[in-house]
Tab-separated table of C-alpha atoms in Angstrom:
chain	number	residue	atom	x	y	z
A	1	MET	CA	94.408	129.086	155.080
A	2	ARG	CA	97.768	127.286	154.892
A	3	ASN	CA	101.366	127.810	155.964
A	4	THR	CA	102.173	129.690	152.733
A	5	TYR	CA	99.069	131.839	152.132
A	6	GLY	CA	96.094	133.368	153.900
A	7	PHE	CA	93.297	135.940	153.948
A	8	VAL	CA	93.731	139.393	155.512
A	9	ALA	CA	91.624	142.550	155.436
A	10	ALA	CA	92.395	144.612	152.318
A	11	SER	CA	92.119	147.761	154.469
A	12	CYS	CA	95.339	146.731	156.270
A	13	LEU	CA	97.439	147.117	153.112
A	14	ASP	CA	99.302	150.195	151.890
A	15	TYR	CA	98.062	151.806	148.649
A	16	LEU	CA	99.358	154.507	146.344
A	17	ASP	CA	95.898	155.861	145.497
A	18	LYS	CA	92.739	156.697	147.419
A	19	ASP	CA	90.697	154.160	145.443
A	20	ALA	CA	92.961	151.290	146.601
A	21	LYS	CA	93.653	150.086	143.067
A	22	SER	CA	97.446	150.308	143.248
A	23	VAL	CA	99.275	148.497	146.062
A	24	ASN	CA	102.481	150.122	147.284
A	25	GLN	CA	105.006	147.449	146.301
A	26	SER	CA	107.757	149.092	148.359
A	27	THR	CA	105.980	148.333	151.651
A	28	ILE	CA	107.455	145.268	153.352
A	29	TYR	CA	105.067	142.913	155.136
A	30	GLU	CA	105.931	140.188	157.593
A	31	VAL	CA	103.606	137.468	158.855
A	32	ALA	CA	103.721	136.185	162.443
A	33	ILE	CA	102.208	132.710	162.685
A	34	SER	CA	100.639	131.174	165.768
A	35	GLY	CA	100.803	127.475	166.497
A	36	GLY	CA	97.951	127.681	169.000
A	37	ASN	CA	97.704	129.503	172.350
A	38	GLN	CA	101.212	130.928	172.976
A	39	VAL	CA	103.103	128.618	170.603
A	40	SER	CA	104.890	130.447	167.788
A	41	TYR	CA	105.745	129.108	164.355
A	42	GLY	CA	107.939	132.155	163.831
A	43	THR	CA	107.654	134.768	161.108
A	44	ALA	CA	107.723	134.767	157.330
A	45	MET	CA	108.215	137.492	154.739
A	46	VAL	CA	105.280	138.233	152.477
A	47	SER	CA	106.165	137.737	148.823
A	48	LYS	CA	102.879	138.876	147.238
A	49	VAL	CA	99.693	140.718	148.232
A	50	THR	CA	96.524	140.648	146.129
A	51	PRO	CA	93.579	142.797	147.261
A	52	ASN	CA	90.159	141.788	146.023
A	53	PRO	CA	89.709	143.861	142.829
A	54	ARG	CA	86.202	144.792	143.990
A	55	TYR	CA	87.389	146.153	147.366
A	56	ASP	CA	85.855	149.599	147.981
A	57	PRO	CA	87.900	151.586	150.534
A	58	LYS	CA	85.098	154.073	151.187
A	59	THR	CA	82.472	151.555	152.293
A	60	PHE	CA	84.831	148.621	153.092
A	61	ALA	CA	82.855	146.364	150.749
A	62	ASN	CA	84.712	143.153	149.746
A	63	ASN	CA	87.364	143.933	152.355
A	64	LEU	CA	89.652	140.948	151.777
A	65	ALA	CA	93.087	140.325	150.306
A	66	VAL	CA	95.233	137.244	149.765
A	67	VAL	CA	98.808	137.266	151.076
A	68	GLU	CA	101.433	134.747	149.982
A	69	PHE	CA	104.545	134.182	152.070
A	70	THR	CA	107.621	132.020	152.378
A	71	GLY	CA	106.292	129.453	154.849
A	72	ASN	CA	109.215	129.915	157.251
A	73	GLY	CA	111.542	127.680	155.265
A	74	GLY	CA	109.128	124.740	155.268
A	75	ARG	CA	109.761	123.988	158.958
A	76	TYR	CA	106.059	123.475	159.651
A	77	GLU	CA	102.782	122.901	157.895
A	78	PHE	CA	99.259	123.720	158.986
A	79	VAL	CA	95.759	124.046	157.567
A	80	ASN	CA	93.300	126.646	158.867
A	81	TYR	CA	89.959	125.705	157.305
A	82	ILE	CA	87.516	128.347	156.070
A	83	ALA	CA	83.973	127.800	157.379
A	84	SER	CA	82.165	127.649	154.052
A	85	TRP	CA	78.492	127.256	154.950
A	86	ARG	CA	76.841	129.648	157.372
A	87	PRO	CA	73.865	127.389	158.277
A	88	ASP	CA	76.426	125.046	159.875
A	89	TRP	CA	77.248	127.426	162.695
A	90	SER	CA	75.356	126.738	165.901
A	91	SER	CA	77.357	129.468	167.630
A	92	MET	CA	80.423	131.650	167.089
A	93	TYR	CA	83.666	132.441	168.845
A	94	TYR	CA	85.100	135.942	168.530
A	95	VAL	CA	88.889	135.801	168.833
A	96	ARG	CA	91.593	138.417	169.390
A	97	ARG	CA	95.271	137.467	168.917
A	98	SER	CA	98.118	139.786	169.943
A	99	MET	CA	101.855	139.717	170.502
A	100	VAL	CA	104.487	141.327	172.690
A	101	SER	CA	107.683	141.563	170.655
A	102	THR	CA	107.908	138.047	169.177
A	103	MET	CA	105.875	136.334	171.934
A	104	TRP	CA	102.194	135.491	171.540
A	105	ASN	CA	99.722	136.464	174.228
A	106	MET	CA	97.025	133.958	175.108
A	107	PRO	CA	94.074	134.376	172.723
A	108	VAL	CA	91.050	136.270	173.983
A	109	VAL	CA	87.974	134.195	173.084
A	110	ALA	CA	84.336	135.211	173.544
A	111	PRO	CA	81.335	133.051	172.579
A	112	TYR	CA	78.446	134.808	170.848
A	113	THR	CA	75.034	133.990	169.415
A	114	GLU	CA	73.439	136.456	167.004
A	115	SER	CA	70.514	138.488	168.309
A	116	SER	CA	67.839	140.383	166.401
A	117	GLU	CA	68.529	143.456	168.552
A	118	ASP	CA	72.205	143.530	167.547
A	119	LEU	CA	71.388	142.971	163.867
A	120	ALA	CA	68.854	145.820	163.847
A	121	GLY	CA	71.357	148.209	165.428
A	122	CYS	CA	74.074	147.117	163.010
A	123	ALA	CA	71.798	147.795	160.032
A	124	ARG	CA	70.839	151.252	161.310
A	125	ALA	CA	74.493	152.243	161.706
A	126	ASN	CA	75.916	151.038	158.381
A	127	ARG	CA	74.333	150.854	154.935
A	128	LEU	CA	76.864	148.299	153.686
A	129	PHE	CA	75.694	145.871	156.361
A	130	LEU	CA	72.048	146.746	155.715
A	131	GLN	CA	72.403	145.650	152.078
A	132	ASN	CA	74.783	142.684	152.626
A	133	GLN	CA	73.822	140.882	155.807
A	134	LYS	CA	74.608	137.443	154.364
A	135	ASP	CA	78.201	138.607	153.691
A	136	MET	CA	78.894	140.231	157.041
A	137	MET	CA	78.679	139.754	160.782
A	138	CYS	CA	78.266	142.534	163.310
A	139	ASN	CA	77.775	143.305	166.987
A	140	LYS	CA	79.020	145.670	169.695
A	141	MET	CA	81.430	143.206	171.316
A	142	SER	CA	84.924	144.488	172.086
A	143	THR	CA	87.987	143.685	174.162
A	144	PRO	CA	90.714	145.884	175.770
A	145	SER	CA	93.455	146.905	173.353
A	146	PRO	CA	96.890	145.405	174.126
A	147	LEU	CA	98.330	148.878	173.452
A	148	ASN	CA	95.906	150.763	175.714
A	149	SER	CA	93.855	148.791	178.235
A	150	THR	CA	91.425	151.711	178.690
A	151	CYS	CA	90.438	151.520	175.013
A	152	SER	CA	88.157	148.739	173.778
A	153	VAL	CA	88.788	147.427	170.253
A	154	PRO	CA	87.038	144.881	168.009
A	155	TYR	CA	87.967	141.216	167.873
A	156	GLY	CA	90.138	140.229	164.913
A	157	SER	CA	88.385	137.109	163.658
A	158	VAL	CA	85.268	134.998	164.055
A	159	TYR	CA	85.112	131.199	164.147
A	160	GLY	CA	82.001	129.188	163.302
A	161	VAL	CA	81.182	126.305	165.638
A	162	ASN	CA	79.560	123.076	164.458
A	163	GLY	CA	79.482	120.500	167.260
A	164	VAL	CA	83.110	119.666	168.051
A	165	ASN	CA	84.283	121.310	164.823
A	166	ILE	CA	85.466	124.888	164.526
A	167	ALA	CA	86.622	126.841	161.452
A	168	ILE	CA	87.467	130.470	160.792
A	169	ALA	CA	84.499	132.279	159.278
A	170	ALA	CA	85.113	136.041	159.181
A	171	LEU	CA	87.747	138.782	159.578
A	172	TYR	CA	87.361	142.233	161.113
A	173	SER	CA	86.521	144.856	158.495
A	174	HIS	CA	85.446	148.197	159.997
A	175	SER	CA	83.561	149.993	162.770
A	176	ALA	CA	80.697	152.507	162.782
A	177	ILE	CA	80.923	155.076	165.580
A	178	TYR	CA	78.089	157.264	166.842
A	179	GLY	CA	79.700	160.483	168.024
A	180	ASP	CA	83.470	160.591	168.566
A	181	ASN	CA	84.370	157.957	171.167
A	182	VAL	CA	86.032	155.012	169.418
A	183	CYS	CA	87.241	153.562	172.745
A	184	GLY	CA	84.127	151.944	174.127
A	185	GLY	CA	81.512	154.442	173.002
A	186	ASN	CA	78.448	153.608	170.911
A	187	VAL	CA	80.360	151.494	168.363
A	188	TYR	CA	79.292	148.678	166.038
A	189	ASN	CA	81.990	146.355	164.671
A	190	TYR	CA	81.666	144.613	161.293
A	191	TYR	CA	83.328	141.444	159.976
A	192	THR	CA	83.627	140.124	156.404
A	193	VAL	CA	82.368	136.558	155.996
A	194	MET	CA	84.908	134.717	153.828
A	195	GLU	CA	82.848	131.860	152.349
A	196	ASN	CA	81.782	133.759	149.218
A	197	TYR	CA	85.396	134.695	148.405
A	198	VAL	CA	86.922	131.200	148.442
A	199	HIS	CA	86.764	130.776	144.665
A	200	TRP	CA	88.246	134.240	144.130
A	201	ALA	CA	91.160	133.181	146.367
A	202	MET	CA	91.555	129.973	144.358
A	203	SER	CA	91.700	132.006	141.129
A	204	VAL	CA	94.573	134.021	142.647
A	205	LEU	CA	96.476	131.082	144.138
A	206	LYS	CA	95.806	128.561	141.338
A	207	THR	CA	95.135	125.875	143.942
A	208	ARG	CA	92.358	124.551	146.157
A	209	VAL	CA	91.585	126.424	149.356
A	210	PRO	CA	90.787	124.313	152.470
A	211	VAL	CA	87.155	124.672	153.556
A	212	TYR	CA	84.973	123.025	156.183
A	213	HIS	CA	81.248	122.270	155.954
A	214	SER	CA	79.019	119.501	157.194
A	215	ARG	CA	78.172	116.792	154.675
A	216	VAL	CA	74.499	117.502	154.080
A	217	ALA	CA	72.465	117.558	150.877
A	218	GLU	CA	71.472	121.199	151.443
A	219	TYR	CA	75.053	122.472	151.139
A	220	THR	CA	75.625	124.937	148.307
A	221	GLU	CA	78.880	126.566	147.278
A	222	ASN	CA	79.428	129.974	145.686
A	223	MET	CA	81.737	129.178	142.749
A	224	ASN	CA	81.838	132.706	141.314
A	225	PRO	CA	85.411	134.115	141.507
A	226	GLU	CA	84.043	137.587	140.693
A	227	TYR	CA	81.551	137.672	143.541
A	228	THR	CA	80.884	141.115	145.013
A	229	MET	CA	78.807	142.665	147.744
A	230	THR	CA	76.211	145.269	146.856
A	231	ILE	CA	78.025	148.600	147.215
A	232	PRO	CA	75.715	151.300	148.622
A	233	GLY	CA	74.977	154.364	146.528
A	234	GLN	CA	75.448	157.897	147.765
A	235	PRO	CA	75.289	158.837	150.546
A	236	SER	CA	76.935	155.622	151.680
A	237	ASP	CA	77.044	156.309	155.432
A	238	ILE	CA	74.704	157.460	158.183
A	239	ASP	CA	74.321	161.009	159.540
A	240	GLY	CA	76.561	161.511	162.560
A	241	VAL	CA	78.264	158.120	162.173
A	242	LYS	CA	81.959	157.842	161.332
A	243	VAL	CA	83.299	154.664	159.725
A	244	VAL	CA	86.880	153.581	160.494
A	245	GLY	CA	88.976	150.517	159.680
A	246	GLY	CA	92.548	149.374	159.141
A	247	ASP	CA	94.937	149.404	162.103
A	248	ILE	CA	92.309	149.913	164.781
A	249	TYR	CA	94.888	149.210	167.535
A	250	ARG	CA	96.651	152.501	166.992
A	251	ILE	CA	93.702	154.772	166.350
A	252	LYS	CA	93.350	157.614	168.848
A	253	THR	CA	90.088	159.184	169.889
A	254	ASP	CA	91.239	162.595	168.665
A	255	GLU	CA	91.880	161.149	165.176
A	256	VAL	CA	88.185	160.459	164.666
A	257	PRO	CA	86.571	163.408	162.821
A	258	LYS	CA	83.804	165.164	164.699
A	259	ALA	CA	80.405	163.792	163.771
A	260	GLU	CA	78.207	166.636	162.541
A	261	PRO	CA	75.827	166.604	164.303
A	262	GLU	CA	76.417	164.027	167.044
A	263	ALA	CA	73.859	161.398	166.183
A	264	LYS	CA	71.821	158.804	167.920
A	265	GLU	CA	70.833	155.465	166.457
A	266	GLY	CA	68.144	155.619	163.807
A	267	GLU	CA	68.858	159.105	162.462
A	268	LYS	CA	69.147	159.826	158.717
A	269	GLU	CA	72.079	159.102	156.389
A	270	LYS	CA	75.222	160.934	155.295
A	271	LYS	CA	78.659	160.044	153.942
A	272	GLY	CA	81.679	159.790	156.241
A	273	GLY	CA	84.980	157.999	156.700
A	274	LEU	CA	88.573	158.077	157.897
A	275	SER	CA	91.875	157.141	156.328
A	276	ILE	CA	93.904	154.899	158.656
A	277	PRO	CA	97.626	154.183	158.029
A	278	ALA	CA	98.273	150.636	156.841
A	279	ILE	CA	99.963	148.180	159.145
A	280	VAL	CA	103.036	146.276	158.081
A	281	ALA	CA	102.741	143.170	160.274
A	282	ILE	CA	99.958	140.685	159.671
A	283	VAL	CA	98.910	138.034	162.173
A	284	LEU	CA	97.748	134.640	160.968
A	285	GLY	CA	97.253	131.222	162.478
A	286	ALA	CA	95.052	128.954	164.504
A	287	LEU	CA	93.682	129.528	167.986
């Protein structure tokens, strides 16, 4: 959002309890900040993390947190606008940022337009998406992992495009896997749309959050700081589908529990899940 605070996925934080209500304050986080393409604004130490209080680690509902950091000594300033009105977006860019040591790789950018076929498959694979399609984005797009080029991983963020304007719209949340192959198998990837959480972030930060939307009379803004997705009842997942999130870079195929039985799309529902270790480096910044 700015050079001193930003959104991240709550599933990337370290917790002391399985319900993700108590953040491990002893975990040290550092933010690496991109200045665009391979330009680096350096790193900054995170001073405070605030997960959304309605984050549900089982279903990945409301999978957002606010991080506050030092701003690298005030040596730079930037604004990364939140795309705050979904009807604005004529198309989307899926973006993956990665680093080698302290050097940024060039961003991987893929254009995408939603299709009814993708949306139907996404809804069959994940009940959270089925009940919250206005709050999420989903498709099967992936890109080679920088840690293992034979393994495809989700993109990290989604940008909404409105003419010549572009603003960040969503962050990666979780994946639903038919069978056991997380590396390019039958996998759907889900992203949390941030627009409904802007006023929650403002309640945490006690300041305005930068947003972008076109200036049209139809624009409406969700001003509820306690906004929540609909959290699915039990069973929350689909038979034969495993749901994973967190540090997807380092997940190994053999860490994914066996789906019992191995399912195909459209089969009935059952709970599932996987606990992924939290990462301790968070990537923020513009394209």
